[in-house]
Amino acid sequence: MLASRDAITIYALAVFLVYASISIPRFASPVTTGFLLLDVIPVLLIAMPMTLIIITGEIDLSVASIAGLTSATMGVLWAGGMDIWLVLAISLLVGVVCGIFNGFLIAVLGLPSLAVTIGTLALFRGLALVTIGDNAVANFPKSLTAFFTSKLGATGIPTVMIGVVVVIIFFGVLLHFTPFGRGLFGMGYSKEAAAFVGIKVARSKFWLYVASGAVSALAGIFWTLRYTSARSDNASGLELAVIAAVLLGGVSIFGGKGSIPGVLAGVLLIGSLNYALRLGRVSDVVLITVTGLLLILSVVAPSIGSAIRGWRHTRRAHHNAAQ
Amino acid sequence: MNSALESRKSPNKQPSSRGWTAAAPVLRLRELPVFIALSVLVIVTYLINPLFLSAQGVKDLLLNATIVMILAVGQTLLIITRNIDLSVGSILGLVAFGTGSIFAAMPDIPIIAVFVIGMAFGVVLGAVNGILVTVAKVPALVITLGTLYVFRGLNNAWAGGKQYFAGDRPDAFGALSVDTFLGFPIITLVAVVVVIAVALYMSGTRPGRDLYAIGSDPDAATAFGIKVSKRVLLAFLANGALAGLAGVLYASRFNSVGATTGTGMELTVIAAAVVGGVAIFGGSGSVTGAALGALLLTTITSSLTAVRVDKFWQQAIVGILILAAIIIDRVASLRTAKKLRISEARNV
Amino acid sequence: MQQTDSSGPRRGEPALTLIHAAKAFGPVVALADGTIEILPGEIHALVGENGAGKSTLVKILAGLHRPDSGDFRVAGETVQFRSVGDSKEAGISVIYQEPTLFPDLTVAENIFIGRQPKGRFGLISRSAMVQEAGRLFERLGVPIDPTRIAEGLSIADQQIIEIAKAISLDAKVLVMDEPTAALSGVEVDRLFAVARSLREKGTGILFISHRFEEVFELCDRITVMRDGRYIATHQTADVSVEKIVREMVGRDIGALFPKTDAEIGGVVLDVEQLSRAGVFKNISFQVRAGEIVALAGLVGAGRTEVARAVFGIDPYDAGAITFEGRRLKARDPQAAITAGMGFVPEDRRKQGLVLELSVARNVTLTLRNKLTTAGLINGAAERRAAKDWSERLHVKAGSLEHPVSTLSGGNQQKVVLAKWLAIEPRLLIIDEPTRGIDVGTKSEVHRLISELAGRGIAILMISSELPEVLGMADRVLVMREGQIRAELNRADANPESIMHAATSSAGGTP
Amino acid sequence: GSGNPAGGDSAAGGDATITFIPKQLNNPYTDVVLGGGKKGATEAGFTSSNVVGPLEASASSQVSFINAETQAGTKVIVIAANDPDAVCTALGEARTAGAKIVAFDSDTNPDCRDVFISQVVAKDVALIQTKLISEQIGGSGEIAILSATANATNQNEWIKFMEDELASNPDYKDIKLVAKVYGDDNDTKSFQEAQGLMQAHPNLKGIISPTTVGIAATARYLSTSAYKGKVALTGLGLPNEMRPFVKDGTVKEFALWDPAQLGYVAAFAGEALKAGKITGAAGDTFTAGELGERKVQDGGLVIVGPPTVFNTANIDKYDF
Ligand SMILES: Nc1ncnc2c1ncn2[C@@H]1O[C@H](COP(=O)(O)OP(=O)(O)OP(=O)(O)O)[C@@H](O)[C@H]1O
Ligand SMILES: Nc1ncnc2c1ncn2[C@@H]1O[C@H](COP(=O)(O)OP(=O)(O)OP(=O)(O)O)[C@@H](O)[C@H]1O
Ligand SMILES: [Mg+2]
Ligand SMILES: [Mg+2]
């Protein structure tokens, strides 16, 4: 357990935070907490359902496009003069509908999720463009946009983190402490064997995609209100960032393995690295390179480790045999 | 031909079996729906806007498809072996910028040498992916997502704000993507040769068939004695070489090469393969299909513009097209499975 | 090409010898002393309990595993295989315990992969390949279409293709790891005929099976293994089953089919006129509490399909299933489980177990909905249940936290049984309960089944082993071509009556 | 926000720092602008000047850079906004922490910055392009616009002036604007958009591309196609990029200001704001080094200089 991949990421995060606090001026301050968390919230949110989906051996590449479509919808509805709460509800519903669409194609029709969500990645982003075109809507209610950047007193923690934490706990408990979660791990390794113990493979997948759609919509709403700008290209390209963070958090791309604490550490590791580099005015070039290297290292390191152990073992065996 | 076999079968089983045998090539021709879609698209567009098939129009269509086509062929090699390369866009970018740099440093270098260097560079980058995947035995999706970032970072670090423009390169090099031979742009001919060569390799040679076996069940392939790591590594090298070739051609066709060249190309390339009927989990599909998929995807963009469909709809339509391709594929394979069940069932 | 004279078995220099080979996987010593000698032109049996290390030895011969130590000679020369390719080159051809086909490739290509016949321009000739495959199947006497893809083939057909693949290699040594486990009488006979003709040609054959009739019928010599160690080699003619069993187990074992009479109660499962186009038709039967009903028939008769439909894995077109008086929902295994039904499937690696998951998690997977408090899983209760049930079934595992894939076949089967017994079912469907299981475990499984019946649990057992059917069942339903052709009481069931119903009349297996 | 996000660091005093946040790093036009900015920063007396920014020009990508600068206690932030509103909250926090905000190249929402350094008068840029295209197509025919991203503040403003001008000026009554397309400042996309324009509009006589990436990509397409010499092209381009196309006749004339001056003036404006010499109110004046005195106009606007028209005759005199 202690050497598993998610644990390694958690240690890496702890080590990095300590290092950064000591050696990077101004890193250890509530201001950092605030800005850093605001930056990672969209990834953090979407990473939750994504973790569950990847654990079942599937993937969802359309999340960022769903967020974009949500944002576009918000913009158009608000600009059309609708009540803001109704706007939010409908936008959330749009995400849910997108999730249902994905879920229908993947779970009900049994199509491969990688291929389907490449398709819906283009489709949902396209619909965002159709919805809002090249307009941007920015005049959201001040009180609301201010709320989305406000902090909890002097802690520096953004107020919206309360909601985010609820989402994290929800998915964490769902995955690790419920029969549903047990089923997901089973499915991840073998859909057939899972079906034989009565796990409703298709239905579970369907609900995961719906959840993914809903949470992506939340991320889209957060994005729109935090940046006070509803545009069709909001959050574009975020899917790869989310997947990178989830994989860094120790989730196996083949399914079956992974944990919410690990993913949390993965997201925060990339986020804090990112922020630390920005504080040090180190170019983003370094950031993407480091992100890539971390990702490679996180999967290669364990296999190098086991190769070395195996090699030692055989050498010892041969040695003993020789005597 | 296989009369020995058929005489063995019980009489009531023979007809349906024979039916399946005869239907097999047609049913398994996964390229067919793509081909039909492409034809319909071109014809309808032509009827609405005859300019679409003018000499220049055709040339543009082919040129647009060329680079994605070459990349899709390489990607298909990998997808068939149950691997994937998300870093192709970054490789293309690095090679394209490299091409610009070579011409800037040595304006008189023979063009063929540039192609060789570009492809060799691609092979080196492909080798990084391939070695990590095969030696460390880790999933290609994770590794190449990593190298997608790393290669892009290197490209940014190397290029910075520097860009090389068409004017920095010899005219003869740029002319490759302008001049035509029998109405075909020269670089498109290069792509067609690549497609044919790889298609023959995949369907007609033992190593090519091994790639299908590996993708169909990697463990079985190991147990059977197929040199899985070697073949997969070779597929990565080939994909690198093709991405390198695409990079050089990119530099020939487009105006500028710099830090961001090729960004975001990976999903288009994978989409082309998927549209062309390549199964995302390996084992089936063909490079011809992928090439047609690439042609279809790039043509649809041009065609929507040519018939003046609102540009905001274009991306959505591309998405619908991808989904349609997957669904058609699924329906076809379900029909095959059902046929098999019926043909093999006793008279129940 | 084989150059040997065809004048019967030739005893000379061993085709292959392996001496004192050892192989460990981390802390698990799979093979401590693997020793075997195969002569050209002999059929050599390798027997041992589940987990004795037979398959590990096979994988060493195949070049799939590299031994940690030991001496390995082929035709007198010491060899060190780095890959399966090396072993093939040395003339060793292997059929693994688990079929390893490529589902997306055609049957013909599966047989010839890596050595496809070439035609024009040095490219592969498909027609030649299909013809060759056709000839092979003719020799084995099975009607499989070489041009269909391997996806969706039954285990039996897969095993036959493996056999065709292996014999087509014209190898000097043919290794078969439980090739008959999934086959029924007719196919086994054909396989034996082929094996004997290969023996005539001077091929050395290593044959692994848990069925002693087969071993004694076919093999010239028998090597026994226990706990990863070589025990002894005998000439078949000089040895008895009892002696072999004693050597295998290291102790005496009880009766094989310890059927005890149980009190038969009310109807638990009632299947009426169940049909599925192209698979089975008008299936009606009942299973009562405490009764063991066997579904017998040849491989491919559709027994598994009926069981899958009853349990809700597959859909059905017509008919009804009633469980304890209540209509059971179609296509819903969870409903079947909740109603009190358990299902031990025939393919334990793919269907019975989540191989990469730990033993404990596998055992409690069926209990996941029960071990909760307020919707959340109770970790302590989960661990307790896992420990309790694996102990009750004597599962041998290094740790309950190890992936179940590291257990031997027999122990894996016990885990499958454990997870279903854990739900305390009122009806248990068991598909091929002892496929690939050694004698010791087999009698344990049989005792267990009859004990369950004794406790009033209804049992629906599918088995291709006639002695098992005859020994265990209160009632036998015989299926042929998707229909129930006979229903025999324990008194009326005998090998003749069952085989007659399973094969008789037109259209039967040739 | 509540409180003072910069914590105690704003008291560090003395260190006069300026940070430039362009739309996107590693863009040739941006590099020229930033070259001028660095020069200006040194001359204006900043002890350190930095350039930070995203690798991709998306709306929200600049925000976390602003945040980091806020926390670092930077005195002057010079920004070319990818989206006028998305950066506003972050800039607001930076101002609370004591930073002065200079927008350049592409404006933010006017509430969020102190001054905006504009290349030229927006209307002038628009008019010169309509004039050039009209000359090149002989005053009549269909034209199209190939712009950068659909949300680019500056481009959209120019396009609006162009449309107004085409509609109102009787000289242009025979010119018809048939399409507006967006190449997203991406070479490949712009290239294909140019291609699409030709097919969708067979009678197209000319294209205006008010963005350096777009005009170069379009020129490349035209010079390699049958449309070379038949379809006119003008807009805003970098002389170094456009030189071959001017020489081979694909492009007759195009325009641009000196991008380096933009950065240069922005640095001095930042210094003036920091020192309290100006507040950004109309009528304020400051000295921009060798470029002399500049005046802040209505809306906090500072104009750098008139655009230059490039053609075969003069293009070799410029190197940027
Ligand atoms: N890859 C592996 N990792 C760990 N342990 C293994 C592995 N393969 C086999 N073992 C262990 O080695 C022992 C021998 O297994 P093997 O499969 O050789 O037995 P077998 O004699 O073939 O049994 P069966 O009759 O059930 O097939 C078993 O205890 C098994 O759990
Ligand atoms: N996935 C499938 N799709 C279509 N047909 C199938 C599938 N699986 C099996 N069949 C067909 O159903 C029939 C019965 O299958 P199967 O061989 O499993 O029967 P069985 O009586 O259970 O035999 P056994 O249990 O001994 O293997 C066969 O003709 C087989 O080809
Ligand atoms: Mg075995
Ligand atoms: Mg069966």
PDB file of N, CA, C and O in Angstrom, chain C residues 132-161:
ATOM      1  N   GLU C 132      -5.167 -24.967 -46.476  1.00  0.00           N
ATOM      2  CA  GLU C 132      -4.354 -25.698 -45.505  1.00  0.00           C
ATOM      3  C   GLU C 132      -5.147 -25.923 -44.219  1.00  0.00           C
ATOM      4  O   GLU C 132      -5.186 -27.023 -43.669  1.00  0.00           O
ATOM      5  N   ALA C 133      -5.779 -24.851 -43.755  1.00  0.00           N
ATOM      6  CA  ALA C 133      -6.546 -24.935 -42.511  1.00  0.00           C
ATOM      7  C   ALA C 133      -7.670 -25.942 -42.666  1.00  0.00           C
ATOM      8  O   ALA C 133      -7.943 -26.751 -41.775  1.00  0.00           O
ATOM      9  N   GLY C 134      -8.323 -25.913 -43.830  1.00  0.00           N
ATOM     10  CA  GLY C 134      -9.398 -26.846 -44.097  1.00  0.00           C
ATOM     11  C   GLY C 134      -8.910 -28.283 -43.966  1.00  0.00           C
ATOM     12  O   GLY C 134      -9.561 -29.124 -43.343  1.00  0.00           O
ATOM     13  N   ARG C 135      -7.725 -28.531 -44.526  1.00  0.00           N
ATOM     14  CA  ARG C 135      -7.176 -29.885 -44.458  1.00  0.00           C
ATOM     15  C   ARG C 135      -6.926 -30.305 -43.001  1.00  0.00           C
ATOM     16  O   ARG C 135      -7.202 -31.428 -42.605  1.00  0.00           O
ATOM     17  N   LEU C 136      -6.423 -29.369 -42.228  1.00  0.00           N
ATOM     18  CA  LEU C 136      -6.155 -29.675 -40.824  1.00  0.00           C
ATOM     19  C   LEU C 136      -7.426 -30.061 -40.086  1.00  0.00           C
ATOM     20  O   LEU C 136      -7.464 -31.032 -39.337  1.00  0.00           O
ATOM     21  N   PHE C 137      -8.484 -29.274 -40.305  1.00  0.00           N
ATOM     22  CA  PHE C 137      -9.731 -29.543 -39.593  1.00  0.00           C
ATOM     23  C   PHE C 137     -10.315 -30.869 -40.038  1.00  0.00           C
ATOM     24  O   PHE C 137     -10.951 -31.581 -39.275  1.00  0.00           O
ATOM     25  N   GLU C 138     -10.082 -31.194 -41.302  1.00  0.00           N
ATOM     26  CA  GLU C 138     -10.560 -32.469 -41.801  1.00  0.00           C
ATOM     27  C   GLU C 138      -9.891 -33.603 -41.023  1.00  0.00           C
ATOM     28  O   GLU C 138     -10.521 -34.555 -40.600  1.00  0.00           O
ATOM     29  N   ARG C 139      -8.599 -33.433 -40.819  1.00  0.00           N
ATOM     30  CA  ARG C 139      -7.850 -34.444 -40.105  1.00  0.00           C
ATOM     31  C   ARG C 139      -8.379 -34.582 -38.681  1.00  0.00           C
ATOM     32  O   ARG C 139      -8.446 -35.665 -38.124  1.00  0.00           O
ATOM     33  N   LEU C 140      -8.740 -33.453 -38.080  1.00  0.00           N
ATOM     34  CA  LEU C 140      -9.253 -33.491 -36.712  1.00  0.00           C
ATOM     35  C   LEU C 140     -10.741 -33.817 -36.692  1.00  0.00           C
ATOM     36  O   LEU C 140     -11.322 -34.000 -35.626  1.00  0.00           O
ATOM     37  N   GLY C 141     -11.354 -33.832 -37.879  1.00  0.00           N
ATOM     38  CA  GLY C 141     -12.762 -34.178 -37.970  1.00  0.00           C
ATOM     39  C   GLY C 141     -13.704 -33.172 -37.351  1.00  0.00           C
ATOM     40  O   GLY C 141     -14.675 -33.520 -36.703  1.00  0.00           O
ATOM     41  N   VAL C 142     -13.403 -31.887 -37.505  1.00  0.00           N
ATOM     42  CA  VAL C 142     -14.320 -30.889 -36.947  1.00  0.00           C
ATOM     43  C   VAL C 142     -14.687 -29.871 -38.015  1.00  0.00           C
ATOM     44  O   VAL C 142     -13.841 -29.451 -38.796  1.00  0.00           O
ATOM     45  N   PRO C 143     -15.959 -29.499 -38.058  1.00  0.00           N
ATOM     46  CA  PRO C 143     -16.384 -28.548 -39.068  1.00  0.00           C
ATOM     47  C   PRO C 143     -16.271 -27.106 -38.575  1.00  0.00           C
ATOM     48  O   PRO C 143     -17.241 -26.506 -38.152  1.00  0.00           O
ATOM     49  N   ILE C 144     -15.091 -26.527 -38.642  1.00  0.00           N
ATOM     50  CA  ILE C 144     -14.963 -25.112 -38.286  1.00  0.00           C
ATOM     51  C   ILE C 144     -14.623 -24.368 -39.567  1.00  0.00           C
ATOM     52  O   ILE C 144     -13.777 -24.805 -40.334  1.00  0.00           O
ATOM     53  N   ASP C 145     -15.310 -23.239 -39.775  1.00  0.00           N
ATOM     54  CA  ASP C 145     -15.074 -22.453 -40.975  1.00  0.00           C
ATOM     55  C   ASP C 145     -13.762 -21.672 -40.827  1.00  0.00           C
ATOM     56  O   ASP C 145     -13.658 -20.806 -39.962  1.00  0.00           O
ATOM     57  N   PRO C 146     -12.762 -21.933 -41.671  1.00  0.00           N
ATOM     58  CA  PRO C 146     -11.465 -21.261 -41.501  1.00  0.00           C
ATOM     59  C   PRO C 146     -11.527 -19.764 -41.774  1.00  0.00           C
ATOM     60  O   PRO C 146     -10.630 -19.035 -41.379  1.00  0.00           O
ATOM     61  N   THR C 147     -12.587 -19.296 -42.450  1.00  0.00           N
ATOM     62  CA  THR C 147     -12.600 -17.875 -42.808  1.00  0.00           C
ATOM     63  C   THR C 147     -13.327 -17.015 -41.787  1.00  0.00           C
ATOM     64  O   THR C 147     -13.374 -15.801 -41.907  1.00  0.00           O
ATOM     65  N   ARG C 148     -13.920 -17.639 -40.759  1.00  0.00           N
ATOM     66  CA  ARG C 148     -14.590 -16.789 -39.766  1.00  0.00           C
ATOM     67  C   ARG C 148     -13.567 -16.252 -38.766  1.00  0.00           C
ATOM     68  O   ARG C 148     -12.471 -16.788 -38.637  1.00  0.00           O
ATOM     69  N   ILE C 149     -13.912 -15.171 -38.108  1.00  0.00           N
ATOM     70  CA  ILE C 149     -12.979 -14.659 -37.116  1.00  0.00           C
ATOM     71  C   ILE C 149     -13.139 -15.462 -35.818  1.00  0.00           C
ATOM     72  O   ILE C 149     -14.176 -16.063 -35.570  1.00  0.00           O
ATOM     73  N   ALA C 150     -12.081 -15.456 -35.012  1.00  0.00           N
ATOM     74  CA  ALA C 150     -12.067 -16.323 -33.840  1.00  0.00           C
ATOM     75  C   ALA C 150     -12.973 -15.822 -32.723  1.00  0.00           C
ATOM     76  O   ALA C 150     -13.373 -16.588 -31.848  1.00  0.00           O
ATOM     77  N   GLU C 151     -13.312 -14.540 -32.760  1.00  0.00           N
ATOM     78  CA  GLU C 151     -14.192 -13.960 -31.751  1.00  0.00           C
ATOM     79  C   GLU C 151     -15.488 -14.761 -31.655  1.00  0.00           C
ATOM     80  O   GLU C 151     -16.087 -15.089 -32.675  1.00  0.00           O
ATOM     81  N   GLY C 152     -15.901 -15.072 -30.442  1.00  0.00           N
ATOM     82  CA  GLY C 152     -17.191 -15.719 -30.270  1.00  0.00           C
ATOM     83  C   GLY C 152     -17.171 -17.237 -30.395  1.00  0.00           C
ATOM     84  O   GLY C 152     -18.205 -17.874 -30.300  1.00  0.00           O
ATOM     85  N   LEU C 153     -16.012 -17.843 -30.606  1.00  0.00           N
ATOM     86  CA  LEU C 153     -15.937 -19.299 -30.664  1.00  0.00           C
ATOM     87  C   LEU C 153     -16.096 -19.875 -29.259  1.00  0.00           C
ATOM     88  O   LEU C 153     -15.643 -19.270 -28.285  1.00  0.00           O
ATOM     89  N   SER C 154     -16.707 -21.053 -29.175  1.00  0.00           N
ATOM     90  CA  SER C 154     -16.814 -21.678 -27.852  1.00  0.00           C
ATOM     91  C   SER C 154     -15.432 -22.149 -27.406  1.00  0.00           C
ATOM     92  O   SER C 154     -14.524 -22.293 -28.221  1.00  0.00           O
ATOM     93  N   ILE C 155     -15.292 -22.387 -26.102  1.00  0.00           N
ATOM     94  CA  ILE C 155     -13.990 -22.802 -25.584  1.00  0.00           C
ATOM     95  C   ILE C 155     -13.523 -24.069 -26.287  1.00  0.00           C
ATOM     96  O   ILE C 155     -12.355 -24.231 -26.616  1.00  0.00           O
ATOM     97  N   ALA C 156     -14.475 -24.974 -26.547  1.00  0.00           N
ATOM     98  CA  ALA C 156     -14.113 -26.232 -27.187  1.00  0.00           C
ATOM     99  C   ALA C 156     -13.508 -25.973 -28.567  1.00  0.00           C
ATOM    100  O   ALA C 156     -12.445 -26.496 -28.904  1.00  0.00           O
ATOM    101  N   ASP C 157     -14.185 -25.134 -29.352  1.00  0.00           N
ATOM    102  CA  ASP C 157     -13.668 -24.831 -30.677  1.00  0.00           C
ATOM    103  C   ASP C 157     -12.301 -24.151 -30.589  1.00  0.00           C
ATOM    104  O   ASP C 157     -11.401 -24.424 -31.376  1.00  0.00           O
ATOM    105  N   GLN C 158     -12.165 -23.277 -29.614  1.00  0.00           N
ATOM    106  CA  GLN C 158     -10.871 -22.609 -29.447  1.00  0.00           C
ATOM    107  C   GLN C 158      -9.784 -23.634 -29.176  1.00  0.00           C
ATOM    108  O   GLN C 158      -8.697 -23.579 -29.743  1.00  0.00           O
ATOM    109  N   GLN C 159     -10.112 -24.589 -28.310  1.00  0.00           N
ATOM    110  CA  GLN C 159      -9.115 -25.594 -27.952  1.00  0.00           C
ATOM    111  C   GLN C 159      -8.744 -26.417 -29.189  1.00  0.00           C
ATOM    112  O   GLN C 159      -7.574 -26.725 -29.403  1.00  0.00           O
ATOM    113  N   ILE C 160      -9.731 -26.708 -30.016  1.00  0.00           N
ATOM    114  CA  ILE C 160      -9.454 -27.504 -31.220  1.00  0.00           C
ATOM    115  C   ILE C 160      -8.545 -26.718 -32.167  1.00  0.00           C
ATOM    116  O   ILE C 160      -7.621 -27.267 -32.776  1.00  0.00           O
ATOM    117  N   ILE C 161      -8.778 -25.413 -32.261  1.00  0.00           N
ATOM    118  CA  ILE C 161      -7.917 -24.609 -33.128  1.00  0.00           C
ATOM    119  C   ILE C 161      -6.491 -24.595 -32.582  1.00  0.00           C
ATOM    120  O   ILE C 161      -5.517 -24.683 -33.339  1.00  0.00           O
TER     121      ILE C 161
END
